[in-house]
Amino acid sequence: MITVTDAVVRYPAARVNALDGASFEARAGCVTALVGPNGSGKSTIVRALIGQVPLATGHARIGAFDCATADRRALARTMAVVAQREEPAFPLPARDYVMLGRYPHHGTWSALGPADVEAVDRAAHRAGAESLMDRRTDALSGGEWQRVRLARALAQGGEVLVLDEPGTFLDVAHEMAAYELLEALAREGRTVLLVSHQLNLVARFAAHIVLLHHGRVAAAGAPADVMRGEVLEPVYDWPLVVARDPAVGAPVLIPLKKR
Amino acid sequence: MTARRWLLLVVLLAVACAAALAIGPVSLSLGDVARALFGEGDAQAVAIVRDLRLTRMGLAIVTGAGLGMSGAALQGTLRNALAEPYLLGVSGGAAVGAVVAVVAGLTASVALPVAAFAGAAGAVGLVLLIARATSGRTDPRILLMAGVVVGAFANAAIMILLAGAGEGAVRNALWWMMGSVAGADWTTVLWLAGYTLAAGALLLAVARDIDLLALGEDAAAGLGVRVSTAMRRIFLLAALLAAITVAGAGLVGFVGLVVPAMARGLGLRRAREVLLGSAVLGASLVVAADVVARTVRAPSELPLGAVTAIVGVPFFLLRLRRTA
């Protein structure tokens, strides 16, 4: 479970707080989506969870760990993060890259063993990246790279998964497959926190949506509670309507033309 | 496959070493060299091999291994294939430290590396500070520019320090700023080898952090790396290794650039392998470069740094083209 309580983050030389008292929860067993306009604080929350930005006040917790003080390696065994951008400086075979997900399970000198190879194979299979394992990371398309990164996060093996825009660069089929996989992973008992701009997809797969605005939680709840015109319009500052998808019955956001 | 790669590296080093011991004004056969190493045979050959060529080779090995590992660590951590101690001004900073120590009269084999390390650590700090102040995230191009600027500043500082010194000291310092393993003696070589082994071992211990930092800082943090601590540690170790080489052999550029790329070209991928491979390849390269430096225009010698630069500059340009 992820618990963020009254989190305040101020970047040096910034005039306003990037997070301004945000509180929310992401429970185990379901997908929680973190949405909001650009600059609303979504990525700052992800960076606070991995200890890359200090909280001025408030707390960010993963289960029993306090993100600010926890042993980083123990935290990495509990929570795997797929950040927005990540690219090896020097190309690797994809299998070696996925294997990096096993590093938090090892000390300085302990060798990676058969258990790690097995975890990597299992993760690659689940992420649909098996056929990519022998390719080099710089020879993968954007979508293939996303799947390999998801495999790396799964190889880490934590109870908590945090993904920043997992659908980027994926075509419709792969995007749907990725979201279905995340839903399945959550049903197995994991905590899945999803940062996304894809409100319509999120509305179908997330059980809980947290809408951020200016570093604060503007609304939070089931998709039906958050996906409402009067909630979203002031936050995105754009005229829009929310309809109901005729095929699957999920709320669908339709942005209108401004003039 | 992996075993064959390491065998190749060791053979390469062995060939370079054999050449270093056999080739020179008095050329010796490999049999002569082997006998001389055990103190047998011609007394003159024994003196040449053991007192002159072996010490020189030893210093070349230490220098090459240190520069190779320093470059490998910097490249991985900074995610920049052009990073190396010489181009980043780290060696220049070390040179300032060393010159200050020499001017102050501290020339012991123990003290010189420490002074050089202080200078190198200062330079690393300064380069990163400049690069981050200008571009927030470390932009590789700005990082290199910061390195060039800090290197130029180091040069100026050395010139000022030497302005009051005698002509002999200036000549010595000049020679040393172009890099040379000529003045090697056993005490120095052993001290420097000890420092290099210690720093190299510590770097191997944090090699997994280098693997993860090569993915980017946030990705590394998500995989359990305490990013700022790990980076500080790696930069200090890389600076220490560069400082040791500067204390022993002066400014030898481009080895730290060329060698990690060769190691990766041989298929070494994990930071620990790249570090070890760079140590062996760097040692081979500097030993070979020194053979070239002292034979091309015999009986006079070329500066070692000039030889490595002639290899390194075209390589740098090729890399630059590929990165840009």
Coordinates of C-alpha atoms in Angstrom, one line a residue:
Chain A
M1 CA 0.0 0.0 0.0
I2 CA 1.2 3.5 -0.8
T3 CA 0.2 6.3 1.6
V4 CA 1.0 9.9 0.9
T5 CA 0.1 12.3 3.7
D6 CA 0.2 16.1 3.5
A7 CA 3.2 16.0 1.2
V8 CA 4.8 19.3 0.4
V9 CA 7.7 19.6 -2.0
R10 CA 9.4 22.8 -3.1
Y11 CA 12.1 22.7 -5.7
P12 CA 14.9 25.1 -5.2
A13 CA 14.3 28.5 -6.9
A14 CA 10.7 27.6 -7.6
R15 CA 8.1 30.2 -6.8
V16 CA 5.3 27.7 -6.0
N17 CA 5.3 24.3 -4.3
A18 CA 5.4 21.4 -6.6
L19 CA 3.4 19.4 -4.1
D20 CA 1.3 21.5 -1.8
G21 CA -0.2 19.2 0.8
A22 CA -1.2 16.2 -1.3
S23 CA -2.7 13.2 0.5
F24 CA -3.9 10.0 -1.0
E25 CA -3.8 6.2 -0.7
A26 CA -3.2 3.5 -3.2
R27 CA -4.5 0.2 -1.9
A28 CA -3.3 -3.3 -2.6
G29 CA -5.4 -5.4 -4.9
C30 CA -6.4 -2.6 -7.3
V31 CA -5.1 -0.2 -9.8
T32 CA -4.9 3.4 -8.6
A33 CA -4.4 6.1 -11.2
L34 CA -2.8 9.4 -10.6
V35 CA -4.0 12.0 -13.2
G36 CA -3.9 15.7 -13.7
P37 CA -2.6 18.4 -16.1
N38 CA 1.0 18.9 -16.9
G39 CA 2.9 20.3 -13.9
S40 CA 0.2 19.2 -11.4
G41 CA 2.8 17.2 -9.4
K42 CA 2.4 13.6 -10.7
S43 CA 6.0 13.0 -11.5
T44 CA 7.1 14.8 -8.3
I45 CA 5.1 12.2 -6.3
V46 CA 6.9 9.4 -8.1
R47 CA 10.3 11.1 -7.4
A48 CA 9.3 11.5 -3.8
L49 CA 8.5 7.8 -3.6
I50 CA 12.0 6.8 -4.7
G51 CA 13.6 9.4 -2.4
Q52 CA 14.8 11.6 -5.2
V53 CA 13.1 14.7 -3.8
P54 CA 12.9 15.5 -0.1
L55 CA 9.5 16.3 1.4
A56 CA 9.5 19.6 3.2
T57 CA 6.7 18.3 5.3
G58 CA 4.4 15.3 5.3
H59 CA 5.1 11.6 4.7
A60 CA 5.3 9.1 1.8
R61 CA 5.0 5.5 2.9
I62 CA 5.3 2.2 1.1
G63 CA 3.7 -0.3 3.5
A64 CA 5.8 0.1 6.6
F65 CA 8.7 2.0 4.9
D66 CA 9.0 5.7 5.1
C67 CA 10.3 6.6 1.7
A68 CA 12.6 9.4 3.1
T69 CA 14.5 7.2 5.5
A70 CA 14.1 3.6 4.4
D71 CA 17.0 1.4 3.3
R72 CA 16.9 2.1 -0.5
R73 CA 17.6 -1.5 -1.5
A74 CA 14.9 -2.9 0.8
L75 CA 12.5 -0.4 -0.6
A76 CA 13.5 -1.4 -4.2
R77 CA 12.6 -5.0 -3.3
T78 CA 9.2 -3.9 -2.2
M79 CA 8.5 -1.3 -4.9
A80 CA 9.4 -1.3 -8.6
V81 CA 9.2 1.9 -10.5
V82 CA 9.0 2.4 -14.3
A83 CA 10.0 6.0 -14.6
Q84 CA 9.0 8.2 -17.5
R85 CA 12.4 8.1 -19.1
E86 CA 15.1 5.6 -18.8
E87 CA 17.7 4.5 -21.2
P88 CA 20.9 2.6 -20.8
A89 CA 23.9 4.9 -21.6
F90 CA 25.5 2.0 -23.4
P91 CA 23.3 -0.5 -25.2
L92 CA 22.8 -3.9 -23.5
P93 CA 21.2 -7.1 -24.5
A94 CA 17.6 -6.8 -23.3
R95 CA 18.1 -9.9 -21.0
D96 CA 21.0 -8.2 -19.3
Y97 CA 18.9 -5.1 -18.9
V98 CA 16.0 -7.0 -17.3
M99 CA 18.6 -8.7 -15.0
L100 CA 19.4 -5.3 -13.5
G101 CA 16.0 -5.6 -11.8
R102 CA 17.5 -8.4 -9.7
Y103 CA 20.3 -6.2 -8.3
P104 CA 18.3 -5.0 -5.2
H105 CA 18.2 -8.7 -4.2
H106 CA 21.9 -8.9 -4.0
G107 CA 24.7 -7.6 -1.9
T108 CA 27.9 -6.2 -3.2
W109 CA 29.6 -9.4 -4.2
S110 CA 26.9 -12.1 -4.2
A111 CA 26.6 -13.6 -7.7
L112 CA 23.4 -13.6 -9.7
G113 CA 22.2 -17.2 -9.9
P114 CA 19.6 -19.6 -11.4
A115 CA 16.8 -18.1 -9.2
D116 CA 17.5 -14.7 -10.8
V117 CA 17.5 -16.2 -14.3
E118 CA 14.2 -17.8 -13.6
A119 CA 12.7 -14.6 -12.3
V120 CA 13.9 -12.8 -15.4
D121 CA 12.3 -15.4 -17.7
R122 CA 9.1 -15.3 -15.8
A123 CA 9.0 -11.5 -15.9
A124 CA 9.8 -11.5 -19.6
H125 CA 7.0 -14.0 -20.2
R126 CA 4.4 -11.9 -18.3
A127 CA 5.4 -8.7 -20.0
G128 CA 5.2 -10.3 -23.4
A129 CA 8.8 -9.5 -24.0
E130 CA 10.2 -13.1 -24.3
S131 CA 11.0 -12.8 -28.0
L132 CA 12.9 -9.6 -27.3
M133 CA 15.3 -10.9 -24.7
D134 CA 18.2 -11.5 -27.2
R135 CA 17.9 -8.1 -28.9
R136 CA 20.0 -5.1 -28.0
T137 CA 18.2 -2.3 -26.2
D138 CA 19.1 0.2 -28.9
A139 CA 17.5 -2.0 -31.6
L140 CA 14.1 -2.1 -29.9
S141 CA 11.2 0.0 -31.1
G142 CA 9.5 2.4 -28.6
G143 CA 6.8 -0.1 -27.8
E144 CA 9.2 -3.0 -27.5
W145 CA 11.3 -1.0 -25.1
Q146 CA 8.3 -0.3 -22.9
R147 CA 7.6 -4.0 -22.6
V148 CA 11.2 -4.8 -21.8
R149 CA 11.1 -2.1 -19.1
L150 CA 7.9 -3.5 -17.7
A151 CA 9.7 -6.9 -17.6
R152 CA 12.5 -5.3 -15.7
A153 CA 10.1 -3.9 -13.1
L154 CA 8.4 -7.4 -12.7
A155 CA 11.8 -9.0 -12.3
Q156 CA 12.3 -6.8 -9.3
G157 CA 9.4 -8.7 -7.8
G158 CA 7.9 -6.2 -5.4
E159 CA 4.4 -6.0 -4.0
V160 CA 4.1 -2.4 -5.3
L161 CA 4.4 -1.2 -8.9
V162 CA 4.6 2.4 -9.9
L163 CA 4.4 3.3 -13.6
D164 CA 4.8 6.7 -15.1
E165 CA 3.0 6.7 -18.5
P166 CA 3.3 3.0 -19.3
G167 CA 1.2 3.3 -22.4
T168 CA 3.5 5.8 -24.2
F169 CA 4.7 4.5 -27.6
L170 CA 2.4 1.5 -27.5
D171 CA -0.1 0.8 -30.3
V172 CA -3.7 0.0 -29.4
A173 CA -3.2 -3.8 -29.0
H174 CA 0.0 -3.5 -26.9
E175 CA -1.5 -0.7 -24.8
M176 CA -4.6 -2.7 -24.0
A177 CA -2.4 -5.7 -23.2
A178 CA -0.3 -3.6 -20.9
Y179 CA -3.3 -2.3 -19.0
E180 CA -4.9 -5.7 -18.8
L181 CA -1.6 -7.0 -17.4
L182 CA -1.5 -4.3 -14.8
E183 CA -5.1 -5.1 -13.8
A184 CA -4.2 -8.7 -13.5
L185 CA -1.1 -8.0 -11.4
A186 CA -3.3 -5.8 -9.1
R187 CA -5.9 -8.6 -8.7
E188 CA -3.1 -10.9 -7.5
G189 CA -2.7 -8.6 -4.5
R190 CA -0.2 -6.0 -5.7
T191 CA -0.5 -2.3 -5.3
V192 CA -0.4 -0.7 -8.7
L193 CA 0.0 3.1 -9.0
L194 CA -0.4 4.4 -12.5
V195 CA 0.5 7.9 -13.6
S196 CA -1.2 8.7 -16.9
H197 CA -2.7 11.3 -19.2
Q198 CA -4.9 8.7 -20.8
L199 CA -8.0 9.5 -18.7
N200 CA -10.3 7.3 -20.8
L201 CA -8.2 4.2 -20.5
V202 CA -7.6 4.9 -16.8
A203 CA -11.3 5.2 -16.3
R204 CA -11.8 1.6 -17.5
F205 CA -8.9 0.0 -15.6
A206 CA -8.5 1.9 -12.4
A207 CA -10.6 1.3 -9.3
H208 CA -9.5 4.5 -7.8
I209 CA -8.6 7.8 -9.5
V210 CA -6.6 10.6 -7.8
L211 CA -6.9 13.9 -9.7
L212 CA -4.0 16.3 -8.9
H213 CA -4.1 20.1 -9.5
H214 CA -1.4 22.5 -8.5
G215 CA 0.2 20.0 -6.2
R216 CA -3.1 19.2 -4.3
V217 CA -5.6 16.5 -4.7
A218 CA -8.6 18.1 -6.4
A219 CA -10.7 15.0 -6.4
A220 CA -10.3 11.3 -5.6
G221 CA -12.6 8.3 -5.8
A222 CA -14.1 5.8 -8.1
P223 CA -13.9 6.6 -11.8
A224 CA -17.6 7.6 -11.8
D225 CA -16.9 10.2 -9.1
V226 CA -13.9 11.8 -10.7
M227 CA -14.7 11.5 -14.4
R228 CA -17.3 14.3 -14.3
G229 CA -17.4 17.4 -16.4
E230 CA -17.8 19.8 -13.4
V231 CA -14.8 18.1 -11.7
L232 CA -12.4 17.9 -14.7
E233 CA -13.2 21.1 -16.6
P234 CA -11.9 23.6 -14.0
V235 CA -8.7 21.4 -13.4
Y236 CA -7.9 21.1 -17.1
D237 CA -9.2 24.6 -17.9
W238 CA -10.7 23.4 -21.1
P239 CA -14.4 22.9 -22.1
L240 CA -15.2 19.2 -22.1
V241 CA -18.0 16.7 -21.6
V242 CA -18.1 13.3 -20.1
A243 CA -20.2 10.8 -21.9
R244 CA -20.7 7.1 -21.4
D245 CA -18.9 4.7 -23.7
P246 CA -21.7 2.8 -25.6
A247 CA -19.6 -0.4 -25.8
V248 CA -18.2 -0.9 -22.4
G249 CA -20.1 1.6 -20.3
A250 CA -17.1 3.4 -18.9
P251 CA -17.1 7.2 -18.6
V252 CA -15.4 8.9 -21.6
L253 CA -14.0 12.4 -21.6
I254 CA -14.5 14.3 -24.8
P255 CA -12.7 17.6 -25.1
L256 CA -14.6 20.2 -27.0
K257 CA -13.3 22.9 -29.3
K258 CA -12.8 26.1 -27.5
R259 CA -14.2 28.2 -30.3
Chain B
M1 CA 33.3 -17.0 -25.0
T2 CA 33.8 -14.8 -22.0
A3 CA 36.9 -16.8 -21.0
R4 CA 38.3 -16.3 -24.4
R5 CA 37.9 -12.5 -24.2
W6 CA 39.8 -12.4 -20.9
L7 CA 42.5 -14.6 -22.4
L8 CA 42.8 -12.2 -25.3
L9 CA 43.2 -9.3 -22.9
V10 CA 45.9 -11.1 -20.8
V11 CA 47.8 -12.1 -24.0
L12 CA 47.6 -8.5 -25.2
L13 CA 49.2 -7.3 -21.9
A14 CA 51.8 -10.0 -22.0
V15 CA 52.8 -9.1 -25.5
A16 CA 53.1 -5.4 -24.7
C17 CA 55.2 -6.2 -21.6
A18 CA 57.5 -8.6 -23.5
A19 CA 58.0 -5.8 -26.1
A20 CA 58.7 -3.3 -23.3
L21 CA 61.4 -5.4 -21.8
A22 CA 63.0 -6.6 -25.0
I23 CA 62.9 -3.4 -27.2
G24 CA 65.3 -0.5 -26.6
P25 CA 68.7 0.9 -27.4
V26 CA 70.1 -2.5 -26.4
S27 CA 67.8 -4.9 -27.9
L28 CA 67.4 -8.3 -26.2
S29 CA 65.9 -11.6 -27.2
L30 CA 63.0 -12.9 -25.2
G31 CA 65.4 -15.6 -23.9
D32 CA 67.7 -12.9 -22.6
V33 CA 64.8 -11.1 -21.0
A34 CA 63.6 -14.2 -19.2
R35 CA 67.1 -15.0 -18.0
A36 CA 67.7 -11.4 -16.9
L37 CA 64.4 -11.4 -15.0
F38 CA 65.8 -14.2 -12.8
G39 CA 69.1 -12.4 -12.4
E40 CA 71.0 -14.8 -14.7
G41 CA 73.1 -14.3 -17.7
D42 CA 74.8 -11.1 -18.8
A43 CA 75.1 -8.6 -15.9
Q44 CA 74.4 -5.6 -18.2
A45 CA 71.2 -7.2 -19.5
V46 CA 70.1 -7.9 -15.9
A47 CA 70.7 -4.2 -15.0
I48 CA 68.8 -3.0 -18.1
V49 CA 65.8 -5.3 -17.6
R50 CA 65.5 -5.2 -13.9
D51 CA 66.5 -1.6 -13.0
L52 CA 65.4 0.3 -16.1
R53 CA 62.8 -1.4 -18.2
L54 CA 60.9 -3.3 -15.5
T55 CA 60.3 -0.3 -13.3
R56 CA 59.3 1.7 -16.3
M57 CA 57.0 -1.0 -17.4
G58 CA 55.6 -1.2 -13.9
L59 CA 54.8 2.5 -13.8
A60 CA 53.2 2.3 -17.3
I61 CA 51.0 -0.6 -16.1
V62 CA 49.8 1.3 -13.0
T63 CA 49.2 4.4 -15.0
G64 CA 47.2 2.6 -17.8
A65 CA 45.2 0.6 -15.3
G66 CA 44.3 3.6 -13.3
L67 CA 43.4 5.8 -16.2
G68 CA 41.3 2.9 -17.8
M69 CA 39.3 2.3 -14.6
S70 CA 38.9 6.0 -13.9
G71 CA 37.5 6.6 -17.5
A72 CA 35.2 3.5 -17.3
A73 CA 33.7 4.7 -13.9
L74 CA 33.2 8.3 -15.2
Q75 CA 31.7 7.2 -18.5
G76 CA 29.1 4.9 -16.8
T77 CA 28.2 7.2 -14.0
L78 CA 27.9 10.3 -16.2
R79 CA 26.3 8.4 -19.0
N80 CA 28.7 9.9 -21.3
A81 CA 31.1 8.1 -23.7
L82 CA 33.3 11.1 -23.9
A83 CA 34.0 11.4 -20.2
E84 CA 37.5 10.7 -19.1
P85 CA 39.8 12.3 -16.4
Y86 CA 42.0 14.3 -18.8
L87 CA 39.1 15.9 -20.8
L88 CA 37.1 16.6 -17.6
G89 CA 40.0 18.6 -16.1
V90 CA 40.4 16.0 -13.3
S91 CA 44.0 15.2 -14.3
G92 CA 44.7 19.0 -14.5
G93 CA 43.4 19.5 -11.0
A94 CA 45.6 16.6 -9.8
A95 CA 48.6 18.3 -11.6
V96 CA 47.9 21.5 -9.7
G97 CA 47.9 19.6 -6.4
A98 CA 51.1 17.8 -7.3
V99 CA 52.9 21.0 -8.4
V100 CA 51.8 22.7 -5.1
A101 CA 53.3 19.8 -3.2
V102 CA 56.5 19.9 -5.2
V103 CA 56.9 23.6 -4.8
A104 CA 56.2 23.2 -1.0
G105 CA 59.0 20.6 -1.0
L106 CA 56.8 17.5 -0.5
T107 CA 58.1 15.0 -3.0
A108 CA 57.8 11.7 -1.0
S109 CA 56.1 8.9 -2.9
V110 CA 53.4 8.9 -0.2
A111 CA 52.6 12.6 -0.1
L112 CA 52.5 13.4 -3.8
P113 CA 49.5 11.2 -4.6
V114 CA 47.6 12.7 -1.7
A115 CA 48.2 16.2 -2.9
A116 CA 47.3 15.2 -6.4
F117 CA 44.1 13.6 -5.1
A118 CA 43.1 16.8 -3.3
G119 CA 43.5 18.7 -6.6
A120 CA 41.6 16.1 -8.5
A121 CA 38.8 16.0 -6.1
G122 CA 38.5 19.7 -6.2
A123 CA 38.4 19.6 -10.0
V124 CA 35.7 17.0 -10.1
G125 CA 33.6 19.0 -7.7
L126 CA 34.1 22.2 -9.7
V127 CA 33.3 20.5 -13.0
L128 CA 30.1 19.0 -11.7
L129 CA 29.1 22.3 -10.0
I130 CA 29.6 24.2 -13.2
A131 CA 27.8 21.6 -15.3
R132 CA 24.8 21.5 -13.0
A133 CA 24.5 25.2 -12.4
T134 CA 24.4 25.8 -16.2
S135 CA 22.0 23.0 -17.2
G136 CA 20.3 21.5 -14.1
R137 CA 20.6 18.0 -15.3
T138 CA 24.1 17.0 -16.5
D139 CA 24.2 17.8 -20.2
P140 CA 27.1 15.8 -21.7
R141 CA 28.3 18.7 -23.8
I142 CA 28.2 21.3 -21.0
L143 CA 30.1 18.8 -18.8
L144 CA 32.9 18.6 -21.4
M145 CA 33.0 22.3 -21.7
A146 CA 33.2 22.7 -17.9
G147 CA 36.1 20.1 -18.0
V148 CA 38.0 22.1 -20.6
V149 CA 37.5 25.3 -18.7
V150 CA 38.7 23.7 -15.4
G151 CA 41.6 22.2 -17.3
A152 CA 42.6 25.5 -18.7
F153 CA 42.4 27.1 -15.3
A154 CA 44.6 24.3 -13.9
N155 CA 47.1 25.0 -16.6
A156 CA 47.2 28.7 -15.7
A157 CA 47.6 27.9 -12.0
I158 CA 50.5 25.6 -12.8
M159 CA 52.2 28.3 -15.0
I160 CA 51.8 30.8 -12.2
L161 CA 53.2 28.4 -9.6
L162 CA 56.2 27.8 -11.8
A163 CA 56.8 31.4 -12.8
G164 CA 59.1 31.9 -9.8
A165 CA 60.8 28.5 -10.1
G166 CA 64.2 27.9 -11.6
E167 CA 64.7 26.9 -15.2
G168 CA 65.4 23.3 -14.3
A169 CA 62.2 22.9 -12.4
V170 CA 60.2 24.4 -15.3
R171 CA 61.8 22.0 -17.8
N172 CA 61.0 19.1 -15.5
A173 CA 57.5 20.3 -14.9
L174 CA 56.9 20.8 -18.6
W175 CA 58.1 17.3 -19.4
W176 CA 55.9 15.9 -16.7
M177 CA 52.9 17.8 -18.0
M178 CA 53.3 16.0 -21.3
G179 CA 53.4 12.7 -19.5
S180 CA 56.3 10.3 -19.0
V181 CA 57.0 7.1 -17.1
A182 CA 60.8 7.6 -17.5
G183 CA 61.7 8.5 -14.0
A184 CA 60.3 5.4 -12.4
D185 CA 61.8 3.8 -9.3
W186 CA 60.6 0.8 -7.4
T187 CA 59.5 2.7 -4.2
T188 CA 57.2 5.0 -6.3
V189 CA 55.9 2.2 -8.4
L190 CA 55.0 0.0 -5.4
W191 CA 53.3 2.9 -3.5
L192 CA 51.3 3.9 -6.6
A193 CA 50.4 0.2 -7.3
G194 CA 49.1 -0.1 -3.7
Y195 CA 47.0 3.0 -4.0
T196 CA 45.7 1.8 -7.4
L197 CA 44.8 -1.6 -6.2
A198 CA 42.9 -0.2 -3.2
A199 CA 41.0 2.4 -5.2
G200 CA 40.3 -0.2 -8.0
A201 CA 39.0 -2.7 -5.5
L202 CA 36.6 -0.1 -4.0
L203 CA 35.4 0.8 -7.4
L204 CA 34.7 -2.8 -8.2
A205 CA 32.7 -2.9 -5.0
V206 CA 30.4 -0.1 -6.2
A207 CA 30.3 -1.4 -9.8
R208 CA 26.6 -2.4 -9.6
D209 CA 25.8 1.1 -8.7
I210 CA 27.6 2.2 -11.9
D211 CA 25.5 -0.3 -13.9
L212 CA 22.3 1.2 -12.4
L213 CA 23.4 4.9 -12.7
A214 CA 24.0 4.3 -16.4
L215 CA 20.2 4.0 -16.7
G216 CA 19.7 7.5 -15.4
E217 CA 19.5 8.9 -11.8
D218 CA 15.8 8.3 -11.2
A219 CA 15.9 4.7 -12.6
A220 CA 18.9 4.0 -10.4
A221 CA 17.0 5.4 -7.4
G222 CA 14.1 3.2 -8.1
L223 CA 16.5 0.2 -8.2
G224 CA 17.8 0.9 -4.7
V225 CA 20.8 3.2 -5.3
R226 CA 21.3 6.1 -2.9
V227 CA 22.1 8.3 -5.9
S228 CA 23.9 11.3 -4.5
T229 CA 26.0 9.2 -2.1
A230 CA 26.9 6.7 -4.7
M231 CA 27.8 9.3 -7.3
R232 CA 30.0 11.2 -4.8
R233 CA 31.8 7.9 -3.9
I234 CA 32.4 6.9 -7.5
F235 CA 33.6 10.4 -8.5
L236 CA 36.1 10.5 -5.6
L237 CA 37.4 7.0 -6.5
A238 CA 37.8 8.0 -10.2
A239 CA 39.5 11.2 -9.1
L240 CA 41.8 9.2 -6.8
L241 CA 42.8 6.8 -9.6
A242 CA 43.5 9.7 -12.0
A243 CA 45.5 11.5 -9.3
I244 CA 47.7 8.4 -8.7
T245 CA 48.5 8.3 -12.4
V246 CA 49.3 12.0 -12.4
A247 CA 51.5 11.7 -9.4
G248 CA 53.5 8.9 -11.1
A249 CA 53.5 9.8 -14.8
G250 CA 52.1 13.3 -15.2
L251 CA 49.4 14.1 -17.7
V252 CA 48.6 11.2 -20.0
G253 CA 45.4 12.0 -21.9
F254 CA 42.8 10.0 -23.8
V255 CA 43.6 6.6 -22.3
G256 CA 40.5 6.8 -20.1
L257 CA 38.5 7.7 -23.2
V258 CA 39.7 5.0 -25.6
V259 CA 40.1 2.0 -23.3
P260 CA 36.5 1.6 -21.9
A261 CA 35.2 1.9 -25.4
M262 CA 37.5 -0.9 -26.5
A263 CA 36.4 -3.0 -23.5
R264 CA 32.8 -2.5 -24.5
G265 CA 33.7 -3.2 -28.1
L266 CA 35.1 -6.6 -27.0
G267 CA 31.6 -7.4 -25.6
L268 CA 32.2 -6.6 -22.0
R269 CA 28.9 -5.1 -20.6
R270 CA 28.6 -5.1 -16.8
A271 CA 30.4 -2.3 -15.1
R272 CA 32.6 -4.7 -13.1
E273 CA 33.8 -6.4 -16.4
V274 CA 34.3 -3.1 -18.1
L275 CA 36.3 -1.8 -15.2
L276 CA 38.5 -4.9 -15.1
G277 CA 38.9 -5.0 -18.8
S278 CA 39.7 -1.3 -18.9
A279 CA 42.4 -1.9 -16.3
V280 CA 44.1 -4.6 -18.4
L281 CA 43.6 -2.8 -21.7
G282 CA 44.8 0.5 -20.3
A283 CA 47.9 -1.1 -18.9
S284 CA 48.6 -2.7 -22.3
L285 CA 48.0 0.5 -24.2
V286 CA 50.3 2.7 -22.0
V287 CA 53.0 0.0 -22.0
A288 CA 52.8 -0.1 -25.8
A289 CA 52.6 3.7 -26.1
D290 CA 55.8 4.0 -24.0
V291 CA 57.6 1.6 -26.2
V292 CA 56.6 3.8 -29.1
A293 CA 57.6 6.9 -27.3
R294 CA 61.1 5.8 -26.6
T295 CA 61.9 4.0 -29.9
V296 CA 60.4 6.2 -32.7
R297 CA 63.0 8.9 -32.4
A298 CA 65.7 7.1 -30.4
P299 CA 67.9 8.0 -28.7
S300 CA 65.7 11.0 -27.8
E301 CA 62.2 10.3 -26.3
L302 CA 58.7 11.5 -27.3
P303 CA 56.5 12.6 -24.5
L304 CA 54.1 9.7 -23.6
G305 CA 51.2 12.0 -23.4
A306 CA 51.8 13.1 -27.0
V307 CA 51.7 9.5 -28.2
T308 CA 48.4 8.7 -26.4
A309 CA 47.0 12.0 -27.7
I310 CA 47.8 11.0 -31.3
V311 CA 45.9 7.8 -30.8
G312 CA 43.2 9.4 -28.8
V313 CA 42.2 12.6 -30.7
P314 CA 41.0 10.9 -33.9
F315 CA 39.1 8.5 -31.6
F316 CA 37.6 11.3 -29.7
L317 CA 36.4 13.0 -33.0
L318 CA 34.8 9.7 -34.2
R319 CA 33.0 9.3 -30.9
L320 CA 31.9 12.9 -30.9
R321 CA 30.4 12.4 -34.3
R322 CA 28.5 9.4 -33.2
T323 CA 27.2 11.1 -30.0
A324 CA 26.1 14.2 -31.9

